[in-house]
Short mmCIF file of C-alpha atoms in Angstrom, two decimals:
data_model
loop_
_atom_site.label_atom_id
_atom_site.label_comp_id
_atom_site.label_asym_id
_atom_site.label_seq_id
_atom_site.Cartn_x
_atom_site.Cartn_y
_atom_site.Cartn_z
CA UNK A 85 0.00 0.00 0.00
CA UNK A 86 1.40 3.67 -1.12
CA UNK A 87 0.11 6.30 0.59
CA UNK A 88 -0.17 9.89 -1.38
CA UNK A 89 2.18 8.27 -4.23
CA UNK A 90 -0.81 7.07 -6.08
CA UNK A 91 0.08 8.33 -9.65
CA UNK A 92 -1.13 7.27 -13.23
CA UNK A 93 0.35 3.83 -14.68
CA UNK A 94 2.12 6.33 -17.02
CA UNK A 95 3.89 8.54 -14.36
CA UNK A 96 5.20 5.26 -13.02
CA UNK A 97 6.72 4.20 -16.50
CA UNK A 98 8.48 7.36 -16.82
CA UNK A 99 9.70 7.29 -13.72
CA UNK A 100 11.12 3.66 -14.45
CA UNK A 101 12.61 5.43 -17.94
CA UNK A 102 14.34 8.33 -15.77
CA UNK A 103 15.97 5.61 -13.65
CA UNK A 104 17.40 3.42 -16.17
CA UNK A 105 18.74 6.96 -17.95
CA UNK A 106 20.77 7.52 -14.26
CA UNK A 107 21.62 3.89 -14.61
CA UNK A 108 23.18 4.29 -17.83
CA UNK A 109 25.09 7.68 -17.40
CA UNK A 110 27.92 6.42 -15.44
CA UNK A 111 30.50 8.70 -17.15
CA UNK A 112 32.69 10.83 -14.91
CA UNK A 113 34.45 13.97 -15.97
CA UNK A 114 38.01 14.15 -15.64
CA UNK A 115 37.37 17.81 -13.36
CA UNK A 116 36.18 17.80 -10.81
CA UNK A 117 34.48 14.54 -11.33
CA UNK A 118 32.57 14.02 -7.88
CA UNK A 119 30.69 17.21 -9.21
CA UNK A 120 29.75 16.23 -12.60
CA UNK A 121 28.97 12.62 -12.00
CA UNK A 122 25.43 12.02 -11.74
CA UNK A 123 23.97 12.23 -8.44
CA UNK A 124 24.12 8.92 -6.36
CA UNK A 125 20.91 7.61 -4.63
CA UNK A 126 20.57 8.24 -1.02
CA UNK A 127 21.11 5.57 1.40
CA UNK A 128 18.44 5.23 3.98
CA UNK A 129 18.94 2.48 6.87
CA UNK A 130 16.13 0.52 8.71
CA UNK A 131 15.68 2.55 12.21
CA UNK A 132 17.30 5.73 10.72
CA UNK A 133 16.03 8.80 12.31
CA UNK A 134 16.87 12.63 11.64
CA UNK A 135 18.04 12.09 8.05
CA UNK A 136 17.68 14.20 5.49
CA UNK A 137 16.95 14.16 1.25
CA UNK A 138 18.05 17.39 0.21
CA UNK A 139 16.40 17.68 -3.44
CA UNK A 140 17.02 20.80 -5.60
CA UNK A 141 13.49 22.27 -7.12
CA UNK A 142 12.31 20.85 -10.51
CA UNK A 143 14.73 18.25 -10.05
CA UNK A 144 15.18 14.58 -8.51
CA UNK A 145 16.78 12.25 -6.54
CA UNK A 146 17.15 8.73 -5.78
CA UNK A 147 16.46 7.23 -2.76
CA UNK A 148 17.31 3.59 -2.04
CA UNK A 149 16.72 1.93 1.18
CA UNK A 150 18.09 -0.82 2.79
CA UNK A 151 14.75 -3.34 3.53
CA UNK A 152 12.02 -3.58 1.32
CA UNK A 153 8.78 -1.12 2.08
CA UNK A 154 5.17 -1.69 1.65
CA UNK A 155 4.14 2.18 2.36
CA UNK A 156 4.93 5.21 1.63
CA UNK A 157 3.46 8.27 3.33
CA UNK A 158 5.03 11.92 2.43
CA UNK A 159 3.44 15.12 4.66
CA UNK A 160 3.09 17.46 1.82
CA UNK A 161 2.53 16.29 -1.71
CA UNK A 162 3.02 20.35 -2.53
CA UNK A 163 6.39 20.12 -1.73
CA UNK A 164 7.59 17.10 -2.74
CA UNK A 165 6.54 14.57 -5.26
CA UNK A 166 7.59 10.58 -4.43
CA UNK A 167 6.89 7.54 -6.86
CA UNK A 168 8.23 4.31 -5.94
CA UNK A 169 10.78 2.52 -8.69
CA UNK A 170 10.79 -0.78 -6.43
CA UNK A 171 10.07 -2.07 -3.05
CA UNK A 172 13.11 -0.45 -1.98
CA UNK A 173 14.02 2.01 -4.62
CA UNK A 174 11.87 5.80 -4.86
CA UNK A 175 11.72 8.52 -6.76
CA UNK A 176 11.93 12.15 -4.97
CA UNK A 177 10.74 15.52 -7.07
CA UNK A 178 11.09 18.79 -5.68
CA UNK A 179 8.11 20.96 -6.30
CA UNK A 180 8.05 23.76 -3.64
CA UNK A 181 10.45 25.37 -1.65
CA UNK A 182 10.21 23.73 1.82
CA UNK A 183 10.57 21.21 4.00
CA UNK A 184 8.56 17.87 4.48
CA UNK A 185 8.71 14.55 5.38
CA UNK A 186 8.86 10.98 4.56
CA UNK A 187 7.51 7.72 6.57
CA UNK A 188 8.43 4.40 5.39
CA UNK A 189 6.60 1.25 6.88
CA UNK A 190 7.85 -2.71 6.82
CA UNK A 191 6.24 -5.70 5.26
CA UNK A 192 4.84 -5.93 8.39
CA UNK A 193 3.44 -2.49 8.90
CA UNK A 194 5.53 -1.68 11.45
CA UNK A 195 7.54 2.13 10.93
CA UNK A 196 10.88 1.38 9.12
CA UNK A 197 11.90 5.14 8.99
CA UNK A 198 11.36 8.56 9.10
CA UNK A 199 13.31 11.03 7.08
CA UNK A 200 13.25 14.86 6.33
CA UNK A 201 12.79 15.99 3.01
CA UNK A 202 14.21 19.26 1.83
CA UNK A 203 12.99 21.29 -1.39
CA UNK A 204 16.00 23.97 -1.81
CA UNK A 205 17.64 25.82 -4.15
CA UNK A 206 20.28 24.04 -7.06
CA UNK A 207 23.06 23.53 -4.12
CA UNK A 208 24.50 20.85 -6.75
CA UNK A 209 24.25 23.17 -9.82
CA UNK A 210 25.87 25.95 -7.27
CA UNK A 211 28.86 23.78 -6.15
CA UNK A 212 29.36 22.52 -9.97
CA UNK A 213 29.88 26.62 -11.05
CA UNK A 214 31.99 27.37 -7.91
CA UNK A 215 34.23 24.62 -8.43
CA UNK A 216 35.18 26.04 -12.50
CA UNK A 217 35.44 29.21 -11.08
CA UNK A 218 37.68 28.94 -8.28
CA UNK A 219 38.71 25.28 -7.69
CA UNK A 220 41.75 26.53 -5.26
CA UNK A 221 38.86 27.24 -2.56
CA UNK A 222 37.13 25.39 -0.39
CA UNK A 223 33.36 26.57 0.07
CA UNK A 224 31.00 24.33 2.15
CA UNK A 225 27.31 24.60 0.52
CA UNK A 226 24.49 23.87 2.63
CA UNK A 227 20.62 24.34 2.89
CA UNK A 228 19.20 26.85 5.49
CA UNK A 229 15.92 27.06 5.96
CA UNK A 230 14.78 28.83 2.61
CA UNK A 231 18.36 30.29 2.61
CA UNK A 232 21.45 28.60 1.06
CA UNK A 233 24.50 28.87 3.71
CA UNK A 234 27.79 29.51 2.16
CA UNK A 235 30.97 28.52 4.61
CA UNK A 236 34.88 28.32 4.48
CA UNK A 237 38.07 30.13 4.24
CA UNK A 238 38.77 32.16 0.91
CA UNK A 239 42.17 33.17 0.05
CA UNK A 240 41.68 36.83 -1.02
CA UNK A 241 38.86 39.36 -1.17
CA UNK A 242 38.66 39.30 -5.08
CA UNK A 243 37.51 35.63 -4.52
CA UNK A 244 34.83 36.18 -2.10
CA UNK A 245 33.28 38.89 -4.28
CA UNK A 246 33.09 36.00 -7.14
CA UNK A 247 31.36 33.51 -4.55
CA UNK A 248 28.74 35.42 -3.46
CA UNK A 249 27.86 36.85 -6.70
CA UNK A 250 27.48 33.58 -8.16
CA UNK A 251 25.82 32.34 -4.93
CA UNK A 252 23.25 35.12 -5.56
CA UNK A 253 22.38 34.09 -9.11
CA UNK A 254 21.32 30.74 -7.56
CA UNK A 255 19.30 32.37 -4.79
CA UNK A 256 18.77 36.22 -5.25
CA UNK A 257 18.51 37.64 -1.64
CA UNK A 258 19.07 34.28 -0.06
CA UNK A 259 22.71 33.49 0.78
CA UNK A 260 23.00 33.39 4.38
CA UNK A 261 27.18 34.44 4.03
CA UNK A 262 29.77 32.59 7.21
CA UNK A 263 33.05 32.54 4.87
CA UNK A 264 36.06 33.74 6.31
CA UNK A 265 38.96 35.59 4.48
CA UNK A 266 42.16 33.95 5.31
CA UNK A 267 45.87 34.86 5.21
CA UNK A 268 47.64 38.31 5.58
CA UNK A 269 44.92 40.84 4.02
CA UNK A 270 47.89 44.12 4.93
CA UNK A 271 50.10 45.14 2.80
CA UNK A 272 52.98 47.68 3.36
CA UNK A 273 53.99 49.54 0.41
CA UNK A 274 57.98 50.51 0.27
CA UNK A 275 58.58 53.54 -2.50
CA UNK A 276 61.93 54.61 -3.86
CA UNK A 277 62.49 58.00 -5.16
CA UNK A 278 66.13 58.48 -6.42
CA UNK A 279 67.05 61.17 -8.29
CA UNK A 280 70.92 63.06 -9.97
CA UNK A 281 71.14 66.24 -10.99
CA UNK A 282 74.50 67.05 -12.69
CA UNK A 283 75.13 70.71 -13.97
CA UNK A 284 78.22 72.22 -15.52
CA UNK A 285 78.74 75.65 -16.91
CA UNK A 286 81.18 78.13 -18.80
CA UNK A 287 81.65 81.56 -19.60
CA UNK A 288 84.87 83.39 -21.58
CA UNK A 289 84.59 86.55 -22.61
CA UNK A 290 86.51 89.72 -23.78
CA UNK A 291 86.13 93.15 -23.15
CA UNK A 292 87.91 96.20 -24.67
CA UNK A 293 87.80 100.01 -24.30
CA UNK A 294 89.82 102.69 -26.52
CA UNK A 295 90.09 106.21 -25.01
CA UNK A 296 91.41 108.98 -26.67
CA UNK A 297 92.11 111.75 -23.95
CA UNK A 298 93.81 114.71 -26.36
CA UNK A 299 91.33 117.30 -28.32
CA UNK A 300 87.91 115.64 -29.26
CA UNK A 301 87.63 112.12 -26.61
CA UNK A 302 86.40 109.23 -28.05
CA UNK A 303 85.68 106.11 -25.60
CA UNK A 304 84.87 103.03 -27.81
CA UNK A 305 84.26 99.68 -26.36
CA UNK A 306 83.98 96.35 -27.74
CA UNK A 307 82.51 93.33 -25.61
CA UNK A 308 80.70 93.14 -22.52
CA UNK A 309 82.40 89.99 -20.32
CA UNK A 310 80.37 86.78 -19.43
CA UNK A 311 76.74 86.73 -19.06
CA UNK A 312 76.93 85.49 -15.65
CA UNK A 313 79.09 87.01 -12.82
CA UNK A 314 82.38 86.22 -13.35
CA UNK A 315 84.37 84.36 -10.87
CA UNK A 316 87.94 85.50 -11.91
CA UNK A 317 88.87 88.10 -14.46
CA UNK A 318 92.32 89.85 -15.71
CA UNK A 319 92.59 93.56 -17.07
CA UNK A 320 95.88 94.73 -18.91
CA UNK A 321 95.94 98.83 -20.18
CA UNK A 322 98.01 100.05 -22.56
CA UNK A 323 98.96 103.56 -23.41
CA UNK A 324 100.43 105.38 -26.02
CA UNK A 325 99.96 109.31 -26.07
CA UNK A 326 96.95 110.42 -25.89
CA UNK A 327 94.82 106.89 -26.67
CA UNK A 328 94.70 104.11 -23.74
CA UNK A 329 93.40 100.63 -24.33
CA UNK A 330 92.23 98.64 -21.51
CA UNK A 331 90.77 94.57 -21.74
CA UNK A 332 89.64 92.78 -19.81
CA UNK A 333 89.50 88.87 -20.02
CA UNK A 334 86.47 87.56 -17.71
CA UNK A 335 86.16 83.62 -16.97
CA UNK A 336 83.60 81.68 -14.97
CA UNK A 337 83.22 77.94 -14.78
CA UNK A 338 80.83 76.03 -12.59
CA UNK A 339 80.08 72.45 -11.32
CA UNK A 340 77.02 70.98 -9.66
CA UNK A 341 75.24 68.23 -8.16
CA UNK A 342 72.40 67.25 -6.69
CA UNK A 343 71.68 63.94 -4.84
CA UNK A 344 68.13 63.59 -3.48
CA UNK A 345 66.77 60.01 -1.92
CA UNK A 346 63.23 59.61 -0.46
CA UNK A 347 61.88 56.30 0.74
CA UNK A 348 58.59 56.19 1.90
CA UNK A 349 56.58 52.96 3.83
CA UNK A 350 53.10 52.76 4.53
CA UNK A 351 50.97 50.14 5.69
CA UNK A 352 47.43 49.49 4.45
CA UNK A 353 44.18 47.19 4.70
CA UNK A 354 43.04 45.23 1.55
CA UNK A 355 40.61 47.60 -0.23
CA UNK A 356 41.37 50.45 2.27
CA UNK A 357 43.73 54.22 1.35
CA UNK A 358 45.90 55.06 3.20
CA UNK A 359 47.74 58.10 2.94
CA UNK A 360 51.02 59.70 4.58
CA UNK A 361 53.37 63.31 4.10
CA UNK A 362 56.43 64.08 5.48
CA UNK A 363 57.31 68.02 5.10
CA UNK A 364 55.12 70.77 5.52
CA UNK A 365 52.95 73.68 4.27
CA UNK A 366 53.71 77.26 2.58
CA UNK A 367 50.66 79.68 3.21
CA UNK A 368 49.67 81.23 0.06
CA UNK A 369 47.67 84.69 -0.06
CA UNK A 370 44.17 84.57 -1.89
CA UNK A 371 41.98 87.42 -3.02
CA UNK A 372 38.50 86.40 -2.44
CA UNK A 373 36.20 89.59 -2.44
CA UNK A 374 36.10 93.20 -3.34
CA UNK A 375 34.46 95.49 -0.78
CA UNK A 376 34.57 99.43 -1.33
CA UNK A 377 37.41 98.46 -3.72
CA UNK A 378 39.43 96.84 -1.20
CA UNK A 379 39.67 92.70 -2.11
CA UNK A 380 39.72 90.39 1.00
CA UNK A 381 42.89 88.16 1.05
CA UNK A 382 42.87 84.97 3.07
CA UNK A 383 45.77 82.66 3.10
CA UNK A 384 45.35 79.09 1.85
CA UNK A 385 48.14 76.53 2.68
CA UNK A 386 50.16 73.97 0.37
CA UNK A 387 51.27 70.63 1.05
CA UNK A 388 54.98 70.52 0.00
CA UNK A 389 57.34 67.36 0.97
CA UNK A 390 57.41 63.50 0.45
CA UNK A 391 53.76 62.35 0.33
CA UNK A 392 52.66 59.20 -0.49
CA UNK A 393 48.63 57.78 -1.25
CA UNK A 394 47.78 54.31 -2.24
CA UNK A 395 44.63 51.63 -2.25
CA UNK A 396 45.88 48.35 -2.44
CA UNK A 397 43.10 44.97 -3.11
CA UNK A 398 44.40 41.73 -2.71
CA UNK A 399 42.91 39.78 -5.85
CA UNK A 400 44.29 36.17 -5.37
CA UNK A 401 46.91 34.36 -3.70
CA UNK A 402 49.66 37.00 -2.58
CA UNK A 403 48.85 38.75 -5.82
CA UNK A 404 48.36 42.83 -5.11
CA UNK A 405 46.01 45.41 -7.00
CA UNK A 406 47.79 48.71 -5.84
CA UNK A 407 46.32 52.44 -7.32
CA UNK A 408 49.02 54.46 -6.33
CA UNK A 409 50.05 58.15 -5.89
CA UNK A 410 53.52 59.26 -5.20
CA UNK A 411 55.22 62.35 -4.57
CA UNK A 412 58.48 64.65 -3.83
CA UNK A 413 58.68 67.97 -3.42
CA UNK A 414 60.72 71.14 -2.55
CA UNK A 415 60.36 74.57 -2.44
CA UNK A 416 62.49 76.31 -5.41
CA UNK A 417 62.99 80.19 -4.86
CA UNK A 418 64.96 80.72 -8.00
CA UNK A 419 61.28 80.72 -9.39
CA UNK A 420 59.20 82.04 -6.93
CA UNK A 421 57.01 85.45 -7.73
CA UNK A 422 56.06 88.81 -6.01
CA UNK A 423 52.86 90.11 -5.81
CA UNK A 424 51.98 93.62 -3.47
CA UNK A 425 54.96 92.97 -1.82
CA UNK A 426 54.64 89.04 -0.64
CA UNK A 427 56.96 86.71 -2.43
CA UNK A 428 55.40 83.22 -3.29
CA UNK A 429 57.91 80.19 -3.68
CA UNK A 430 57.24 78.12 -6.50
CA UNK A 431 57.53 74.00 -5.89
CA UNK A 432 59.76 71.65 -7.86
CA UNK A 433 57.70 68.30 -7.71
CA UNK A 434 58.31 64.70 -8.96
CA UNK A 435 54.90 63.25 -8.90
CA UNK A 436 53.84 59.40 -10.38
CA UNK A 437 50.31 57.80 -10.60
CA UNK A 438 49.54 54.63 -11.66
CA UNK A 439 47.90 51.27 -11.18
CA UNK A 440 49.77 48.11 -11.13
CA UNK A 441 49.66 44.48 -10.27
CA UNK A 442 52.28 42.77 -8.73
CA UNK A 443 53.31 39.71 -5.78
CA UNK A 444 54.36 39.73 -2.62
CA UNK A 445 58.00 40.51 -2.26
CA UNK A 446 58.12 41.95 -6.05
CA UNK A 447 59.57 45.15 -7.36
CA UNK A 448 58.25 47.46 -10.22
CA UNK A 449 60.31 50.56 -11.68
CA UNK A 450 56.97 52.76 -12.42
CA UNK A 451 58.40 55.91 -13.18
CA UNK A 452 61.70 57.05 -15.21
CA UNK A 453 63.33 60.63 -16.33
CA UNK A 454 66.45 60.86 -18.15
CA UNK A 455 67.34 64.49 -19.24
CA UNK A 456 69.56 65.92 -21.29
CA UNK A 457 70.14 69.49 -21.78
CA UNK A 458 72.93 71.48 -23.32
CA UNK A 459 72.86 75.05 -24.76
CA UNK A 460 75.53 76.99 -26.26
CA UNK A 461 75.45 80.59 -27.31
CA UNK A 462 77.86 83.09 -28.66
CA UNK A 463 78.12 86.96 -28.41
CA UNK A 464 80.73 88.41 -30.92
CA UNK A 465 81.29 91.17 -32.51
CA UNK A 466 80.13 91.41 -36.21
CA UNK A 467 82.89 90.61 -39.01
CA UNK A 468 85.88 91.09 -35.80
CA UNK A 469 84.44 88.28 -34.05
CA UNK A 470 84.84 85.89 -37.55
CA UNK A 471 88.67 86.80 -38.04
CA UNK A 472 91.04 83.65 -37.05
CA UNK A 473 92.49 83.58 -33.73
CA UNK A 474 92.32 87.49 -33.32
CA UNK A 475 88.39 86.81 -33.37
CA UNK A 476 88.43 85.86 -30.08
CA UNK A 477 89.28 89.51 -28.78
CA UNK A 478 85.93 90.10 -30.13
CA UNK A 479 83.33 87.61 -28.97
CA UNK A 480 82.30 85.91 -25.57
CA UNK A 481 80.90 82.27 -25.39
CA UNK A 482 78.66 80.23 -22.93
CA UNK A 483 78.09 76.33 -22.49
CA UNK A 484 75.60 74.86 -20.55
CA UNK A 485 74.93 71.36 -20.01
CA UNK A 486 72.35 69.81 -17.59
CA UNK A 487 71.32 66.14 -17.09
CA UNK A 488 68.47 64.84 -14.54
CA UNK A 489 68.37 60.85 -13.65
CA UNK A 490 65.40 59.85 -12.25
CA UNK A 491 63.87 56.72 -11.09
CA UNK A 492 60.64 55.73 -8.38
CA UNK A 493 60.60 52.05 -7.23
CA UNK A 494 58.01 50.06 -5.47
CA UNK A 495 57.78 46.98 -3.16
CA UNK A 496 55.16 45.21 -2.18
CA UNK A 497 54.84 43.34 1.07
CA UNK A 498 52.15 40.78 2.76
CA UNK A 499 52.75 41.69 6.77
CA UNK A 500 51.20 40.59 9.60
CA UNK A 501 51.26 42.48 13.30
CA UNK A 502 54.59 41.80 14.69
CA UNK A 503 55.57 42.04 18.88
CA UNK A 504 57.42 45.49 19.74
CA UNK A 505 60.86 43.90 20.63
CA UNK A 506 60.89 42.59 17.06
CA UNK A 507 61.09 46.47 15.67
CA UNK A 508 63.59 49.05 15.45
CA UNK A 509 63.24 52.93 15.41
CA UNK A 510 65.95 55.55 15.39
CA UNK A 511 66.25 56.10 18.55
CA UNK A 512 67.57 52.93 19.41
CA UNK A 513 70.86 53.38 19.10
CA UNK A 514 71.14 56.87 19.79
CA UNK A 515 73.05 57.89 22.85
CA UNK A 516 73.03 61.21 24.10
CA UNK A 517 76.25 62.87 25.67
CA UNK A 518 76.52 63.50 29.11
CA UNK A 519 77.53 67.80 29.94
CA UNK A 520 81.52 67.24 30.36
CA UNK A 521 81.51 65.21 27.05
CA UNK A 522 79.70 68.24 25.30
CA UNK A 523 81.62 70.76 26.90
CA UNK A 524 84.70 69.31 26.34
CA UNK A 525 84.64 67.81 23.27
CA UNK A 526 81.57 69.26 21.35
CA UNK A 527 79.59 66.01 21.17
CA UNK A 528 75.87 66.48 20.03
CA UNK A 529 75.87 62.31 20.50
CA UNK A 530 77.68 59.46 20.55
CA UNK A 531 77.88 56.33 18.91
CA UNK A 532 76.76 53.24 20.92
CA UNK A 533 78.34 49.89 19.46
CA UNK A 534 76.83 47.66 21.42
CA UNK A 535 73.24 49.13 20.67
CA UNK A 536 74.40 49.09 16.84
CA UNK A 537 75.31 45.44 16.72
CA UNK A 538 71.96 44.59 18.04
CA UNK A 539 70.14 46.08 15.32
CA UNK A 540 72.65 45.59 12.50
CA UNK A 541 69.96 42.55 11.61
CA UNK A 542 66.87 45.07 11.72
CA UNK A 543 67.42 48.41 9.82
CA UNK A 544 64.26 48.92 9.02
CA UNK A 545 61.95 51.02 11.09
CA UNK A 546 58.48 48.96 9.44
CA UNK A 547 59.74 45.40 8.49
CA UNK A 548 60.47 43.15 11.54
#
């Protein structure tokens, strides 16, 4: 006797026809082949109590128990749909998201088992697509109520995103979410700025004056020195009656360079900016309004210094998203400009911003400058200036030549909290002077060896 299961001689054929299908798909795939194969009956034991069929709706599963059954008696027909196949063999369709259940009785009529029957969402179909899209993570899938639960440790933040909006595909609004992100989700950021300036410079010129003193003066000169001011210079005069010739030979030569080395850390959370400056701020004056013809001048401030902005996203397995925004620099007064009396100092900056992708422990060069400048002029006089060897009497020449090396390199780093003993600052081995040391022989500080040996292992002030 079948209780509730009491379909049309046809629905029972087809049901046969659907079972001999499973029987004959026995193919596995070669990934992830536990998911693809077809799903196994369920094993249900004689005297089994709080088991479960999980059964996806529209779809159906197999249930095979272990002693043959002469009834079958489900709660709700609305939810689930059960023909038997054999005497110990049934078929389970999901037709209604709930939860029902199933009582089995013996040959003779005495209970063999109850089970729970659960109508849910595809949780197979859900594991298949989770497993081709990341099969490096371990999800645990799992009915909850009319919610599908979705537990585990993923590997990176990028990953979880992909879960859950696959997860929500399969139930919109219904993903009851208990995964975990493991490993290090902070990253500390090291930047390099390095950067040589090289000048050189030269000036040579000739200056002459003829001065006739007698009846009717004439002053004549020819050449007016170096364009810069000179560093060293030599005059000679000659006379002869009444006329006087003076020249003057006027030389300058100069050398420069300019070393200037910036490296910035900073320590952020996956998905989180962090931000950091190290310098200061120029006030600059601002006209806002006009009142009886008078304007209204505030002062607004300027960040000037070594600043350094960046959002890093950990997107798989110590592989780093970092947006990034870099910066150096100075106050230059050589072009700085006057207005009503208050000089404003212009900045020279070095500035780089850019998005990359690169491991833990990896480098990236993301910003270059090589420059090369060189100008040469010459002042002469006209047709003089062009005569062999005498020619240069008459003319003055400059050279300039300027080259700027520049270079910014990152590092990226995977940290975890480390204990205080395991860090260094620059105080450590600092040692200040006692009076009679400064007084007698000018120390500011001393060197501590002992302190220096220590933390010859640990230079850095972020890095344990």
């Amino acid at each position: 006797m079948i209780n509730n299961c009491r379909g049309p001689l046809l629905g029972i054929s087809l049901a046969f026809a659907m079972a001999g299908a499973w029987l004959a798909t026995g193919a596995w795939a070669a990934d992830g082949a536990e998911l693809r194969s077809p799903a196994p009956a369920v094993e249900i034991r004689a005297g089994q109590t709080g088991g479960q069929i999980v059964v996806a709706l529209d779809k159906s599963q197999l249930v095979h128990f272990d002693r043959a059954f002469r009834e079958i008696s489900v709660g709700s027909k609305d939810v689930a749909e059960v023909l038997p196949l054999s005497r110990n063999l049934i078929y389970v369709l999901g037709k209604k998201y709930g939860t029902t259940n199933l009582t089995l009785r013996g040959q003779d009529g005495t209970g063999v088992t109850v089970v729970d029957v659960i109508v849910t969402y595809d949780i197979g179909g859900l594991k298949l697509r989770l497993h081709d899209l990341v099969p490096d993570e371990n999800v645990k899938v799992e009915p909850a109520g009319d919610a599908i639960s979705l537990s585990g440790q993923i590997s990176s933040a990028d990953h979880l995103r992909q879960i859950l909006a696959i997860a929500d595909h399969y139930a919109p609004g219904k993903i009851a979410d208990m995964l975990t992100l493991g490993g290090s989700q902070q990253v500390l950021l090291e930047v390099k700025f390095a950067e040589v300036q090289r000048s050189a410079m030269k000036d040579l010129g000739v200056s002459t004056t003829l001065t006739n003193s007698g009846s009717g003066s004439m002053t004549s000169t020819i050449g007016t020195g170096t364009a810069g001011t000179a560093f060293g210079s030599i005059t000679g005069v000659f006379t002869n009656g009444n006329y006087m010739l003076t020249a003057r030979l006027d030389a300058l030569q100069k050398k420069g360079l300019v070393r200037t080395l910036a490296e910035p850390n900073l320590v952020a959370l996956s998905g989180d900016t962090a931000s950091f400056l190290a310098g200061g701020e120029f006030p600059i004056p601002v006209a806002q309004t006009i009142a009886n013809g008078i304007p209204t001048v505030t002062v607004d401030y300027k960040d000037f210094g070594v600043g350094l902005s960046f959002t890093p996203t950990i997107i798989g397995k110590e592989l780093v998203n970092l947006v990034i925004k870099s910066e150096v620099s100075s106050l230059d007064s050589s072009l700085s400009v006057t207005a009503n009396g208050i000089e404003i100092p212009a900045l020279k900056v070095r500035r780089a911003k850019t998005t990359i992708e690169l491991r833990d422990g990896e480098s990236f060069a993301i910003a270059g400058l090589l420059q090369d400048d060189f100008a040469s002029n010459t002042n002469q006089f006209p047709l003089l200036g062009d005569i062999p060897v005498l020619g240069a009497l008459f003319r003055s020449v400059n050279y300039q030549h300027n080259q700027t090396d520049l270079v910014i390199i990152i590092t990226a780093h995977l940290v975890q909290p480390s204990t205080a003993k395991s860090l260094s600052t620059p105080l450590d081995t600092l040692v200040v002077p006692t009076q009679l040391e400064h007084l007698s022989n000018g120390d500011v500080e001393k060197d501590d060896d002992e302190k220096a040996l220590q933390t010859k292992e640990n230079q850095g002030y972020v890095l344990p």
